[in-house]
Short mmCIF file of C-alpha atoms in Angstrom, two decimals:
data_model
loop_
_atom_site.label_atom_id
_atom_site.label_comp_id
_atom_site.label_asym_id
_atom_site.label_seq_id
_atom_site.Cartn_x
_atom_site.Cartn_y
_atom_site.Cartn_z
CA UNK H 1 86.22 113.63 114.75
CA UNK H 2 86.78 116.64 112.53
CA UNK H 3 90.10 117.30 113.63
CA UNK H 4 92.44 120.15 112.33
CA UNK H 5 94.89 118.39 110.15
CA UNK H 6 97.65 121.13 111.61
CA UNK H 7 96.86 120.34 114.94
CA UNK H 8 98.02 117.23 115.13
CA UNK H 9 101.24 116.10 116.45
CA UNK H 10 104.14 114.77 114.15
CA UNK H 11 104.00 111.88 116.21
CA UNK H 12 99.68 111.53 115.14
CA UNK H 13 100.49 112.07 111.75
CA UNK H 14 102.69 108.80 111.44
CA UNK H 15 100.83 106.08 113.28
CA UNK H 16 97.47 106.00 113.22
CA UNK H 17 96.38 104.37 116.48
CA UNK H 18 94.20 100.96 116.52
CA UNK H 19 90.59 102.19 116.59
CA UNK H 20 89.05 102.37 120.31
CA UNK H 21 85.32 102.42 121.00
CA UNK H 22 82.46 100.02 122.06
CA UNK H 23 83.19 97.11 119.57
CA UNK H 24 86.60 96.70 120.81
CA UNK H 25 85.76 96.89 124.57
CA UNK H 26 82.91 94.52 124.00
CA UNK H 27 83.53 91.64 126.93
CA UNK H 28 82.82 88.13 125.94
CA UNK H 29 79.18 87.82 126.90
CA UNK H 30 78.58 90.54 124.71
CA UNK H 31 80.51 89.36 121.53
CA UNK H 32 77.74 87.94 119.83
CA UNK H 33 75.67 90.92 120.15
CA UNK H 34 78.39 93.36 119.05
CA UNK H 35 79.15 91.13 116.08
CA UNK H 36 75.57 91.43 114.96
CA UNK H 37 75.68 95.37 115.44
CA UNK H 38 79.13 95.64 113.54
CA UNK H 39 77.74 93.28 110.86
CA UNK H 40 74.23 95.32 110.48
CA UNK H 41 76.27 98.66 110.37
CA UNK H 42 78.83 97.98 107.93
CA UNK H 43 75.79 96.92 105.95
CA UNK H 44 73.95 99.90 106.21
CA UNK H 45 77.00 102.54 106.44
CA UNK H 46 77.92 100.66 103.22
CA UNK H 47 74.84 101.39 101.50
CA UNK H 48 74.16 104.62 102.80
CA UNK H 49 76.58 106.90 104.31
CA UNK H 50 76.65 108.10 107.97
CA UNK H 51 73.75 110.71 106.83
CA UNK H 52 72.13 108.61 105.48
CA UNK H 53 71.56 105.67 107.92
CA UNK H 54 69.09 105.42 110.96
CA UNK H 55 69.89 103.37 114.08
CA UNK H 56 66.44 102.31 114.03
CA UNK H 57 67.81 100.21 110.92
CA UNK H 58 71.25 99.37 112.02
CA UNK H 59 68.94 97.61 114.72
CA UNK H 60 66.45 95.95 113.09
CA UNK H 61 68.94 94.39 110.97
CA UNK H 62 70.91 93.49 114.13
CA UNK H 63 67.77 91.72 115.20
CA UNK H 64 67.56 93.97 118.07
CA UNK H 65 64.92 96.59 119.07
CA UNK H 66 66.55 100.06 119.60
CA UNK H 67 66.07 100.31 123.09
CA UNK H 68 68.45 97.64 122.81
CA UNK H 69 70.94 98.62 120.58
CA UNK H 70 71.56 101.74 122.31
CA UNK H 71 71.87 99.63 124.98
CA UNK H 72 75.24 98.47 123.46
CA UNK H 73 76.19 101.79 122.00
CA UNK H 74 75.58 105.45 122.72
CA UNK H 75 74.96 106.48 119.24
CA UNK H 76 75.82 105.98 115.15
CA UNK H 77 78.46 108.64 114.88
CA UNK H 78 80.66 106.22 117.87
CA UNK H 79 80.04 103.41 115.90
CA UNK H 80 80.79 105.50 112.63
CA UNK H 81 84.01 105.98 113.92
CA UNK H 82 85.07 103.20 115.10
CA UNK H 83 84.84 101.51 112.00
CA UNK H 84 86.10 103.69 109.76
CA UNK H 85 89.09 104.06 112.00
CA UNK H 86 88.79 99.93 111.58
CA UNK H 87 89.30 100.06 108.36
CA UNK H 88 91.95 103.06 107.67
CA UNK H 89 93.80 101.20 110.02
CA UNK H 90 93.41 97.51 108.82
CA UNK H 91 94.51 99.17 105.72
CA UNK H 92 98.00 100.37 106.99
CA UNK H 93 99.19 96.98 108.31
CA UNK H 94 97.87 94.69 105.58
CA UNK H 95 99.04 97.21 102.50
CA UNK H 96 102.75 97.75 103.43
CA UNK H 97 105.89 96.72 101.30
CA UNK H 98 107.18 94.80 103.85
CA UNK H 99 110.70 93.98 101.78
CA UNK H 100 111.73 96.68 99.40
CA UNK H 101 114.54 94.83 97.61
CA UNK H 102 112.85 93.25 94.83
CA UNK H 103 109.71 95.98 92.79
CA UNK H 104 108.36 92.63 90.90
CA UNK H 105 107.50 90.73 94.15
CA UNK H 106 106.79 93.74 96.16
CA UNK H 107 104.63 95.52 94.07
CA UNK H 108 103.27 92.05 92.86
CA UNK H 109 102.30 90.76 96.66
CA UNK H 110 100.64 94.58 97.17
CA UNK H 111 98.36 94.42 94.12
CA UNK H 112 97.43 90.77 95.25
CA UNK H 113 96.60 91.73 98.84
CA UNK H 114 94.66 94.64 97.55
CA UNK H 115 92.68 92.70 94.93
CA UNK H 116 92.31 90.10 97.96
CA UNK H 117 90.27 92.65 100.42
CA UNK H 118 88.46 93.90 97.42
CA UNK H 119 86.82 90.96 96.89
CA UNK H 120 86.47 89.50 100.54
CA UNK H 121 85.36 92.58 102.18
CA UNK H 122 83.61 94.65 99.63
CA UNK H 123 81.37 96.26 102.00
CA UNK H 124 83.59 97.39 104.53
CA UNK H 125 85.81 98.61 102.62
CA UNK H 126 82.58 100.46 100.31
CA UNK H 127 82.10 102.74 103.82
CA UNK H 128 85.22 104.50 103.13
CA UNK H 129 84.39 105.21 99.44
CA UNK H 130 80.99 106.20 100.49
CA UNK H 131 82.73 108.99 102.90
CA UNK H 132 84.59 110.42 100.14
CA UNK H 133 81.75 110.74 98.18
CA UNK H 134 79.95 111.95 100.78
CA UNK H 135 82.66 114.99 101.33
CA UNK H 136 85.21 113.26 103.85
CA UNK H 137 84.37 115.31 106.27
CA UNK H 138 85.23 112.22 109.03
CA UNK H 139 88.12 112.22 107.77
CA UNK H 140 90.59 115.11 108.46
CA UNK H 141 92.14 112.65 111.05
CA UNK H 142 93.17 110.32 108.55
CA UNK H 143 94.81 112.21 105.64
CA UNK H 144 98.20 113.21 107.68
CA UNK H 145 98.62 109.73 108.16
CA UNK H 146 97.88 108.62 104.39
CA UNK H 147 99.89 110.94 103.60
CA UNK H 148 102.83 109.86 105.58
CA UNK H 149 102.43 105.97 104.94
CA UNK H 150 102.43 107.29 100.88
CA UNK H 151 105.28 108.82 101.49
CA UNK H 152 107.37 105.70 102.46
CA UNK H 153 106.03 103.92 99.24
CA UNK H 154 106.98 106.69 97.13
CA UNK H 155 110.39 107.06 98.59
CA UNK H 156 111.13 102.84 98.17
CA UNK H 157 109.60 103.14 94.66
CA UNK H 158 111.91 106.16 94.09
CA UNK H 159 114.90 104.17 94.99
CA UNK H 160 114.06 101.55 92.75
CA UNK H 161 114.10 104.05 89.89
CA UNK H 162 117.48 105.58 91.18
CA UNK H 163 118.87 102.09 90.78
CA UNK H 164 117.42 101.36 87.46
CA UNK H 165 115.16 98.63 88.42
CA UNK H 166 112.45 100.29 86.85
CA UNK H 167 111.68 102.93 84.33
CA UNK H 168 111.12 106.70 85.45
CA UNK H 169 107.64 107.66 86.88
CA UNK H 170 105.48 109.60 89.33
CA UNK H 171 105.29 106.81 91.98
CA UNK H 172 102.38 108.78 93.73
CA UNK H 173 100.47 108.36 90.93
CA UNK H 174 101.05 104.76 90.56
CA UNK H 175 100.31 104.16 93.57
CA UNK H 176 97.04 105.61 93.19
CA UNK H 177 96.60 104.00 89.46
CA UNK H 178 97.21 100.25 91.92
CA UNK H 179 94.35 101.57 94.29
CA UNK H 180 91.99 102.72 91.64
CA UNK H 181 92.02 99.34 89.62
CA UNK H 182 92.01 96.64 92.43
CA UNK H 183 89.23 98.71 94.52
CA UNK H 184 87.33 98.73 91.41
CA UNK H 185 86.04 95.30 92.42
CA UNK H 186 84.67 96.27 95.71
CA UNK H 187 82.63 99.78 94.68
CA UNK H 188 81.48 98.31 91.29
CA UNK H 189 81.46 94.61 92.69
CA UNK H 190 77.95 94.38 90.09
CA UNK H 191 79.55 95.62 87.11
CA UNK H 192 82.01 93.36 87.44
CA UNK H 193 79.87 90.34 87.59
CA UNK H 194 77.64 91.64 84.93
CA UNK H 195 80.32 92.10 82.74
CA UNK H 196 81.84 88.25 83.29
CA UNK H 197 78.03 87.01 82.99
CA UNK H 198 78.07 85.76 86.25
CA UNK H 199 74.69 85.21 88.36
CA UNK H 200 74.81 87.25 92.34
CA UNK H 201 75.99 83.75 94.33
CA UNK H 202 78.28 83.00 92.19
CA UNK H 203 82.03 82.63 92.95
CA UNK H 204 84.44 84.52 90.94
CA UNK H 205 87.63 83.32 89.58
CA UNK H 206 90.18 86.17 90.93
CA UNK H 207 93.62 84.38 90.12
CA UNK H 208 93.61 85.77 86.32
CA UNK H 209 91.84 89.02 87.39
CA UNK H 210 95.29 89.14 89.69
CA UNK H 211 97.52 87.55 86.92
CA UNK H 212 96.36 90.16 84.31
CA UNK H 213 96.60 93.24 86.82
CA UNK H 214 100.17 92.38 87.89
CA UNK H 215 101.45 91.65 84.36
CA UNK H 216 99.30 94.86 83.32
CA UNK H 217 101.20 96.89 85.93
CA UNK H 218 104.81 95.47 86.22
CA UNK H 219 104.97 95.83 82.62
CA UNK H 220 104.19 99.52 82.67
CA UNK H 221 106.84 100.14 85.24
CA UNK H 222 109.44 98.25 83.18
CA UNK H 223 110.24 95.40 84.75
CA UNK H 224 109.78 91.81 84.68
CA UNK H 225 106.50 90.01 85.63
CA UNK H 226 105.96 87.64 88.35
CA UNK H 227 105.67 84.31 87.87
#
């Protein structure tokens, strides 16, 4: 997967294609089984990195021997992959500004669905934050494409500032100040219930976690906060 950025076609760089690989060719007899493979992988890829986890334990806490998990797939770095790709790409549709007209709903509905997959799917999204620490080295592929889907926030938050809707700022770095905050709750997921005194199981209150962030946010760029 370590692709040369350069080589890739302008068309590459600007869609990142749905992620291909055993888990989405699975056929319906084998769903359950490939469930409980995905599930036991983004557990241990979550916890340990590519490097750093066996197949022996992806399948042992698939419930599967590993005769029988390589069975299903051909090896970890396939199954790596694929769900990285899986979530770089889940990523793209979920965390677009769909309407660019108004900054207080848009960036408002973008910090909510942010602080939303945060906090539903802390692990998953924990594998790409363990590949960054980890060098990115799977990721060459990706960063054209970042890049490019950046670039179309930046431009819509740029024409907000043109038309005085809200002060004067580096939108890149915004944007990244957003994703820094709300993914805070997925990579220190602990912290954050030690610090609210909460026990492991139980459920956290996210609505003025979300009310604070967007008020915290809007009112750094200027303009009004949501209701």
């Amino acid at each position: 997967m370590n692709a040369d950025p350069a080589a890739l076609s302008p068309s590459t760089a600007q869609e990142m294609p749905a992620p291909d690989g055993p888990l989405s060719r699975a056929r319906p007899g084998r769903e359950r089984i490939m469930a409980a493979i995905r599930t036991a992988a983004v557990a241990e890829f979550s916890l340990h990195g590519l490097k750093g986890t066996s197949t022996q334990a992806i399948a042992a806490r698939a419930g599967l021997t590993k005769p029988q998990l390589h069975y299903y797939i051909a090896g970890k770095e396939e199954l790596y992959e694929e769900l990285l790709m899986q979530v770089l790409h889940a990523w793209k549709v979920v965390f677009s500004f769909e309407d660019a007209s108004d900054p207080a709903t848009v960036l408002g509905d973008y910090i909510r669905k942010k602080l939303d997959h945060a906090f539903d799917n802390p692990e998953i999204s924990r594998i790409f934050t363990r590949e960054v620490l980890d060098g990115g080295r799977n990721l060459d592929r990706y960063w054209p494409n970042a890049q490019a889907w950046t670039q179309k926030k930046v431009d819509i938050i740029n024409g907000w500032i043109a038309r005085g809707q809200m002060r004067p700022l580096d939108a890149r770095l915004l944007l990244m100040h957003i994703w820094a905050m709300t993914q805070s709750y997925a990579d220190y997921a602990i912290q954050t219930r030690v610090m609210l005194g909460l026990p492991p199981d139980a459920p956290i209150d996210r609505e003025p976690i979300a009310r604070e962030l967007v008020a915290f946010v809007l009112g750094g760029c200027g303009i009004g906060s949501q209701a």
